[in-house]
PDB file of C-alpha atoms in Angstrom:
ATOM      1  CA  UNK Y 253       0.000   0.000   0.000  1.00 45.00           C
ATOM      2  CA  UNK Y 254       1.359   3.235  -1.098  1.00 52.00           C
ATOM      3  CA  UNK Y 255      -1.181   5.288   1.203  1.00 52.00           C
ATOM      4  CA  UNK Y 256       1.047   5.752   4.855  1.00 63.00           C
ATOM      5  CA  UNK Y 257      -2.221   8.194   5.885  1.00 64.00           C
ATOM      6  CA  UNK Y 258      -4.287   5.385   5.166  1.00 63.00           C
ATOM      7  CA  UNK Y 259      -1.566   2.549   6.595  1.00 67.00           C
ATOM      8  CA  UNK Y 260      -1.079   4.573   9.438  1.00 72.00           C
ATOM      9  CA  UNK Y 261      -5.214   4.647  10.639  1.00 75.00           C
ATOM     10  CA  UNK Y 262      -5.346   1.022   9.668  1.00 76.00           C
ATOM     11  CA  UNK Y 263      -2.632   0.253  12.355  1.00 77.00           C
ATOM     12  CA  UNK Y 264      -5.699   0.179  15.155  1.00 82.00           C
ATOM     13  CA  UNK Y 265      -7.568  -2.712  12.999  1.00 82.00           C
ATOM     14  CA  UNK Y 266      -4.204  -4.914  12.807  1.00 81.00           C
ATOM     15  CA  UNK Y 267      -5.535  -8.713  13.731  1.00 82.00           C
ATOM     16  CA  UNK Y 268      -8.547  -8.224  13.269  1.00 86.00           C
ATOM     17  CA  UNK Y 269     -10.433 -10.612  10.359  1.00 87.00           C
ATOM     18  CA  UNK Y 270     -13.342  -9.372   8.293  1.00 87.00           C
ATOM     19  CA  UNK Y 271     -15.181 -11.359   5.832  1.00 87.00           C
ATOM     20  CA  UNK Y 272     -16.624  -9.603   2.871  1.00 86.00           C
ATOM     21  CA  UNK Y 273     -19.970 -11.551   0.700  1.00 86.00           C
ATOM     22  CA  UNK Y 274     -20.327 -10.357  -2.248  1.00 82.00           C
ATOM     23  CA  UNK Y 275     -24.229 -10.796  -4.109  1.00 82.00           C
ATOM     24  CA  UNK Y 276     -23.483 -10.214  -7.038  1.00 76.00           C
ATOM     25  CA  UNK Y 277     -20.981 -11.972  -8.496  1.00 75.00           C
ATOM     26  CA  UNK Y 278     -21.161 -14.841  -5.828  1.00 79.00           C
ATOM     27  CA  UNK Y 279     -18.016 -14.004  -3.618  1.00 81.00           C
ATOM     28  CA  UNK Y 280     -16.471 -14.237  -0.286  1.00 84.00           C
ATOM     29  CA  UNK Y 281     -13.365 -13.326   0.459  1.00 85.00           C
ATOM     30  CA  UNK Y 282     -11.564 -12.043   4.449  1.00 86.00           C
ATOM     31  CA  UNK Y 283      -9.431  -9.011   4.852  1.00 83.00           C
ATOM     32  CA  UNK Y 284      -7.037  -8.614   7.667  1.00 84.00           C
ATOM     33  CA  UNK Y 285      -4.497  -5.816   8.295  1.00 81.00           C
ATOM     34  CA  UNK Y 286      -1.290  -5.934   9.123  1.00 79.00           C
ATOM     35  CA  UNK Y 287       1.942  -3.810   9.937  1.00 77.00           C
ATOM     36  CA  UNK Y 288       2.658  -4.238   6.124  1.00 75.00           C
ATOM     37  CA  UNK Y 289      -0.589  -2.999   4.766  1.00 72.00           C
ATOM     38  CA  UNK Y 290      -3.808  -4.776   3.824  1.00 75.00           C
ATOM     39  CA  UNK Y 291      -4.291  -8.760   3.090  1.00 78.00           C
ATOM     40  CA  UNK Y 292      -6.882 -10.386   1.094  1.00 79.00           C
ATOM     41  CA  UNK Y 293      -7.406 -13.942   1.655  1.00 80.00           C
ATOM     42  CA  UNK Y 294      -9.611 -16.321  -0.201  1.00 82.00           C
ATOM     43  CA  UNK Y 295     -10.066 -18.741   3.135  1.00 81.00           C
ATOM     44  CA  UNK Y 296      -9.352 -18.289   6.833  1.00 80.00           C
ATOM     45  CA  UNK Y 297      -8.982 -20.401   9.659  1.00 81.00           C
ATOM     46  CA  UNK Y 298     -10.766 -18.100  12.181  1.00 78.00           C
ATOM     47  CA  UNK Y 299     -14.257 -16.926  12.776  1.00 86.00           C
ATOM     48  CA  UNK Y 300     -14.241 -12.947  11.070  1.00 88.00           C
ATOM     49  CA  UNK Y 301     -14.432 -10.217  13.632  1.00 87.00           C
ATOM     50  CA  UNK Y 302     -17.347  -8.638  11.210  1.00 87.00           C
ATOM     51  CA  UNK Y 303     -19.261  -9.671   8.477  1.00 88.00           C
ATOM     52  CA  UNK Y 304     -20.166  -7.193   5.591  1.00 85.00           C
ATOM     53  CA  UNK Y 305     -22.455  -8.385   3.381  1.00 85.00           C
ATOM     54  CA  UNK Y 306     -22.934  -6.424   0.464  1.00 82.00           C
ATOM     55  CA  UNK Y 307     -23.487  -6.476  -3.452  1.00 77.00           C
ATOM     56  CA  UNK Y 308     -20.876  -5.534  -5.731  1.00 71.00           C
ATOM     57  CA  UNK Y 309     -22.575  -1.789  -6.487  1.00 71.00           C
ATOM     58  CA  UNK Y 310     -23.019  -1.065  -2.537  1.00 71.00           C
ATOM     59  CA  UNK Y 311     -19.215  -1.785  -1.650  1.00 70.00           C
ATOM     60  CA  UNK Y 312     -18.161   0.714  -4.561  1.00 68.00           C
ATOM     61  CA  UNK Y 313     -20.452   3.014  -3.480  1.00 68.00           C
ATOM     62  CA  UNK Y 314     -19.366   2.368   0.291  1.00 65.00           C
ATOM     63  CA  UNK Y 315     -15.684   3.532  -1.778  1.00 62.00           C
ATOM     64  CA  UNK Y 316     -16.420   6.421  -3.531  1.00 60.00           C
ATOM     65  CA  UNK Y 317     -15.683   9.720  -1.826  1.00 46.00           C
ATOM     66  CA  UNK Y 318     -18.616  11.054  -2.702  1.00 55.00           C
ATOM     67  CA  UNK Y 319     -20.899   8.827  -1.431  1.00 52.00           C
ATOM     68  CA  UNK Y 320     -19.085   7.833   1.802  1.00 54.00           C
ATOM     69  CA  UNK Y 321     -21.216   5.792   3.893  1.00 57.00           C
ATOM     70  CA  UNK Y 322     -24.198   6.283   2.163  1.00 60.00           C
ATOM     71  CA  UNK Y 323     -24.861   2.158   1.060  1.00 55.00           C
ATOM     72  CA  UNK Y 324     -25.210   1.115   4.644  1.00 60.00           C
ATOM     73  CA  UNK Y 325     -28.010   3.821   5.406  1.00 64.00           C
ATOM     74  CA  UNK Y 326     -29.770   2.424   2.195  1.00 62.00           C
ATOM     75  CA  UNK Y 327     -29.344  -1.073   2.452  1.00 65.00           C
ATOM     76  CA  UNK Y 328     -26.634  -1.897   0.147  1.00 72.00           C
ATOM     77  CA  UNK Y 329     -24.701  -3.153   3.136  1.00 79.00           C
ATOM     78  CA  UNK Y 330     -25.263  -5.053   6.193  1.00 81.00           C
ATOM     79  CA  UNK Y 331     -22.544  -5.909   8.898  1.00 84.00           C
ATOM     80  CA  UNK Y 332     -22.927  -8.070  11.519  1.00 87.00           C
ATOM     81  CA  UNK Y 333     -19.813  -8.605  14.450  1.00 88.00           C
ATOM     82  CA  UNK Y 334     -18.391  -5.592  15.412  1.00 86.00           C
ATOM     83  CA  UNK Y 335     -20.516  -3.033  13.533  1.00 84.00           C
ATOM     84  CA  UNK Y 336     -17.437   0.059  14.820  1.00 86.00           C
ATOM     85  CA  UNK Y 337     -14.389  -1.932  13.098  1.00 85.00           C
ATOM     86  CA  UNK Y 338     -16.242  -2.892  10.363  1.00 84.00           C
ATOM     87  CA  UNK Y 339     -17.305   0.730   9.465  1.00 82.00           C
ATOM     88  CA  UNK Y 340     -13.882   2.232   9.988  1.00 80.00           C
ATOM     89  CA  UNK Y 341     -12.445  -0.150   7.804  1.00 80.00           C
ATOM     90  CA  UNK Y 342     -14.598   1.158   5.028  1.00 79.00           C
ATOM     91  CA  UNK Y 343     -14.027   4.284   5.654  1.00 77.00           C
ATOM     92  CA  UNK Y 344     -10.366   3.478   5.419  1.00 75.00           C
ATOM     93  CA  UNK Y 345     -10.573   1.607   2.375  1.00 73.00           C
ATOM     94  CA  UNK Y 346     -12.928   4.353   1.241  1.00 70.00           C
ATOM     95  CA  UNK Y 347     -10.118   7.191   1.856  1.00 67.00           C
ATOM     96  CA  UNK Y 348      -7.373   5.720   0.217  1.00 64.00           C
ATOM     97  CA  UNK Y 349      -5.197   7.604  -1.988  1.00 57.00           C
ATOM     98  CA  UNK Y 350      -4.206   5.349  -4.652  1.00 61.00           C
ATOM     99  CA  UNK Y 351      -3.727   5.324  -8.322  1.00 65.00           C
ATOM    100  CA  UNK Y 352      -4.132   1.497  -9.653  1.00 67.00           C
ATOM    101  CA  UNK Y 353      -2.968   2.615 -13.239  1.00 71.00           C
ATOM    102  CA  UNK Y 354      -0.079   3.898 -12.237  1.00 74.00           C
ATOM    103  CA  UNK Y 355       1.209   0.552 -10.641  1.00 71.00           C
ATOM    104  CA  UNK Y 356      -0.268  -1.121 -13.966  1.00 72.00           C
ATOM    105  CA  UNK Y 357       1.770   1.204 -15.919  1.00 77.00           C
ATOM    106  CA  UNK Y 358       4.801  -0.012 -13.498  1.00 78.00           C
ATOM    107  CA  UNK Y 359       4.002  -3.923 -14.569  1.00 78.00           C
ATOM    108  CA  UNK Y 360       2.813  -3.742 -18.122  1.00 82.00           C
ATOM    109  CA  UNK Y 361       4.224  -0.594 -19.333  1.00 82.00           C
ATOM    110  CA  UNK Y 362       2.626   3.423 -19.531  1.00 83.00           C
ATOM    111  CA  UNK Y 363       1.049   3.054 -23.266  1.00 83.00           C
ATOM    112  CA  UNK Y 364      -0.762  -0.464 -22.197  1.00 80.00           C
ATOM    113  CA  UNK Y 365      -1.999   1.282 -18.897  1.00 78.00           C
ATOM    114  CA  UNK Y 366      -3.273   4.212 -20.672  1.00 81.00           C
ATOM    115  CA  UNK Y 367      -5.206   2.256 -23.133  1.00 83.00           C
ATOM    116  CA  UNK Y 368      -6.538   0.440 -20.424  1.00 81.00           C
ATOM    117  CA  UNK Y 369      -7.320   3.627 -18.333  1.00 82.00           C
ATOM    118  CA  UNK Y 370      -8.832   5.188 -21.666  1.00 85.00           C
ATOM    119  CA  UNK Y 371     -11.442   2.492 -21.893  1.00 84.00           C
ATOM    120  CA  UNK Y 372     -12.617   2.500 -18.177  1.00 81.00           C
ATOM    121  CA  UNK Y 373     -12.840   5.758 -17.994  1.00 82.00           C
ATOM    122  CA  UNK Y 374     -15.539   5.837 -21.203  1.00 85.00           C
ATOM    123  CA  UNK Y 375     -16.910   3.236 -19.165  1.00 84.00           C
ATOM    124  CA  UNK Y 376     -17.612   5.115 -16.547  1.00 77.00           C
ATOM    125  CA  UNK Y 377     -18.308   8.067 -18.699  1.00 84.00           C
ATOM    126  CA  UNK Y 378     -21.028   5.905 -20.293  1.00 86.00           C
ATOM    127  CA  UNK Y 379     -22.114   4.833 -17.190  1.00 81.00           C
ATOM    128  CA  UNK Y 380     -23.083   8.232 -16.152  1.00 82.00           C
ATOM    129  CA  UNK Y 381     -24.871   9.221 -19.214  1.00 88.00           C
ATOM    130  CA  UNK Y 382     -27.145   5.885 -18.503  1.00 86.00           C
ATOM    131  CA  UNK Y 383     -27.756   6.581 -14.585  1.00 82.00           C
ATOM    132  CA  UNK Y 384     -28.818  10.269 -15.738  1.00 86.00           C
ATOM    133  CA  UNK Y 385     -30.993   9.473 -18.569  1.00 88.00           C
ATOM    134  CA  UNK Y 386     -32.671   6.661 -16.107  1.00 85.00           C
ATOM    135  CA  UNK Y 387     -33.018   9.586 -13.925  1.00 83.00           C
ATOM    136  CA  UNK Y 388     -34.313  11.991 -16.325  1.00 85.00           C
ATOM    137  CA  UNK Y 389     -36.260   8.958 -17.655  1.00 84.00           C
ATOM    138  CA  UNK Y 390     -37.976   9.136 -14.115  1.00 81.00           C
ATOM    139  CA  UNK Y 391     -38.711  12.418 -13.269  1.00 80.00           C
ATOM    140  CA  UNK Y 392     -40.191  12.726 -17.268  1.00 79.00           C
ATOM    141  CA  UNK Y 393     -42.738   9.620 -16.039  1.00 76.00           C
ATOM    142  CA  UNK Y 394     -43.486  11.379 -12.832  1.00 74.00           C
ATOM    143  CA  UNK Y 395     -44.511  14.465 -14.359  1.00 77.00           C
ATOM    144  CA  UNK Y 396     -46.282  13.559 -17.880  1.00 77.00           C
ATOM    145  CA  UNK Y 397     -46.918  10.045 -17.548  1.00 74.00           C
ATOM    146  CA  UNK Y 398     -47.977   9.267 -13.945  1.00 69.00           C
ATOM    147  CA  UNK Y 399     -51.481  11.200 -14.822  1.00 71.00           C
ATOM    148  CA  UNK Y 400     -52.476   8.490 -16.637  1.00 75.00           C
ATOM    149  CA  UNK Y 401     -51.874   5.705 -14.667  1.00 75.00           C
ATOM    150  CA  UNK Y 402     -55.247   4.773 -12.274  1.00 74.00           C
ATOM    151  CA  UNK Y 403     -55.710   5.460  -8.845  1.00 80.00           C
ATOM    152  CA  UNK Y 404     -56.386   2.229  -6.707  1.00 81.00           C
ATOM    153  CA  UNK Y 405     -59.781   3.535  -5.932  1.00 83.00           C
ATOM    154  CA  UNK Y 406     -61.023   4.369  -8.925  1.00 81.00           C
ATOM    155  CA  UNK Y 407     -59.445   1.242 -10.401  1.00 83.00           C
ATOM    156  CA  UNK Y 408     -61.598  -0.815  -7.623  1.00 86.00           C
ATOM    157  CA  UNK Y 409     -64.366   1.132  -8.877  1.00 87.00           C
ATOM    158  CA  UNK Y 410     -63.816   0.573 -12.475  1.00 87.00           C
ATOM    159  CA  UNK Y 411     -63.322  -3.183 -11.841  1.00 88.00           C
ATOM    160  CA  UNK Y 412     -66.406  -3.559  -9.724  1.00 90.00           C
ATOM    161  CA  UNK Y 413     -68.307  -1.549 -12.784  1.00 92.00           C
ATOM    162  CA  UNK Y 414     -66.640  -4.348 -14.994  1.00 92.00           C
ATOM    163  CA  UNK Y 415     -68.168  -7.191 -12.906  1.00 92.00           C
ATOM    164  CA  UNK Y 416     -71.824  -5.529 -13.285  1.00 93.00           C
ATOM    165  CA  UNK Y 417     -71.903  -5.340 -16.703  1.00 94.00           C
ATOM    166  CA  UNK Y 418     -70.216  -9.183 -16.923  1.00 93.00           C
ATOM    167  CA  UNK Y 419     -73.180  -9.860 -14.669  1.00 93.00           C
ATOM    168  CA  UNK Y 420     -75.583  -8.696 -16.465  1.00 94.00           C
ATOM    169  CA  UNK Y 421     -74.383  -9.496 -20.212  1.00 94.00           C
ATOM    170  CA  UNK Y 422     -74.420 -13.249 -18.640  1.00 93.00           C
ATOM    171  CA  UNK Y 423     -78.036 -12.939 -17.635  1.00 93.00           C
ATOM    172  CA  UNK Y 424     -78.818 -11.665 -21.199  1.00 94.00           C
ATOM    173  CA  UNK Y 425     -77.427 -14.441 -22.690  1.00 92.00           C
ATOM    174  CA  UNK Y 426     -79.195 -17.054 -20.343  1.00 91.00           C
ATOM    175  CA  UNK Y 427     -82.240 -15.120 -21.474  1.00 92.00           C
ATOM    176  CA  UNK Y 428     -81.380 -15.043 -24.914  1.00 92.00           C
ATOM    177  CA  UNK Y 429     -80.482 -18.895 -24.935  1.00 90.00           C
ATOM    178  CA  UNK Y 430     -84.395 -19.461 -22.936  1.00 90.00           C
ATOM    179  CA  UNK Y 431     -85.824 -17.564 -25.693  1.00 90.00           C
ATOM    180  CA  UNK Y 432     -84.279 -19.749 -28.652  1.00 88.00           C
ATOM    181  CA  UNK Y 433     -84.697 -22.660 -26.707  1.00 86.00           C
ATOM    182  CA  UNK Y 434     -88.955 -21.506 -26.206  1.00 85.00           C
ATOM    183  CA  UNK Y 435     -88.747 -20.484 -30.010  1.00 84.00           C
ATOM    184  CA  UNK Y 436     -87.262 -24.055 -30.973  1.00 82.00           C
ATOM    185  CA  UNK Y 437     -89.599 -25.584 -29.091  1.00 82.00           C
ATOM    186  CA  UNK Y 438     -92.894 -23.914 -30.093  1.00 79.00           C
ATOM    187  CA  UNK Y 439     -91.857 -24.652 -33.847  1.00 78.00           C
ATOM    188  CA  UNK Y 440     -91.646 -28.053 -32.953  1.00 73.00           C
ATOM    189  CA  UNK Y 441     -94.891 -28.370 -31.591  1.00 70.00           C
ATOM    190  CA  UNK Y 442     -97.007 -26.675 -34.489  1.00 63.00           C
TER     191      UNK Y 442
END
């Protein structure tokens, strides 16, 4: 971890074991910090301090600066153990001041990273455009749209009026069928 700020306020989580479930993908993995920095580990020997149980879009969220701790108000995130260390280790995580192309660039080369950084950020570019034309999407259907829908009353009403008129069209034709069946009948007999 290049982050000391961020090493330094981990230093009061060291031994401790979370476990992180993922939704969506499928995925559980344990995080532990040490004097060295952070550890991911794919299995663990010992029961996790905390628990957070989260999908994929919540624990990014839970990362982003600007939306700090917002996923676990909302849902996205649920901890069980001990709800304190849990939090401040997002927050940590959260905070951290690091720039994964940079150490890509160090591995594969700076042109390769820079491609690479290219395309995600028009990913993410694109993935703005689509969260605020959903949103825009929204607020077009609250205003125009929503007028059309039915209220529940009046949609009780409406069906109720619906099962009258079924009602009664079934009587008609139980009177028509009499009536051809009288007709048939009296033809018959002369």
């Amino acid at each position: 971890m290049q982050d000391t700020s961020s090493l330094q306020r981990l230093q009061k989580l060291n031994g401790l074991v979370f476990e992180v479930v993922l939704r969506d993908p499928a995925l559980s993995f344990f995080i532990t910090s040490t004097p060295e920095g952070v550890l991911l580990l794919r299995h663990h020997e010992a029961y996790p301090d905390a628990r957070i149980t989260a999908s994929s879009l919540g624990l990014i969220r839970a990362s982003r600066a600007e939306h700090k701790m917002d996923a676990l108000f909302n849902g996205d995130i649920q901890i069980e153990g001990n709800q304190a260390a849990a939090e401040s280790l997002l927050r940590i995580l959260g905070a951290i001041d690091s720039d994964p192309f940079a150490r890509l660039a160090d591995k594969i080369g700076v042109a390769p990273a820079g491609f690479i950084e290219r395309k995600v950020d028009r990913i993410r570019a694109q993935a703005q455009i689509w969260r605020r034309t959903r949103q825009l999407e929204a607020a077009d259907f609250m205003v125009f749209e929503r007028v059309w829908l039915v209220e529940p009353d009046a949609l009780r009403s409406q069906l109720d009026e619906i099962d009258v008129v079924r009602d009664r069209v079934d009587r008609l034709a139980a009177r028509i069928e009499q009536l051809a069946a009288r007709t048939t009948n009296d033809r018959g007999a002369a």
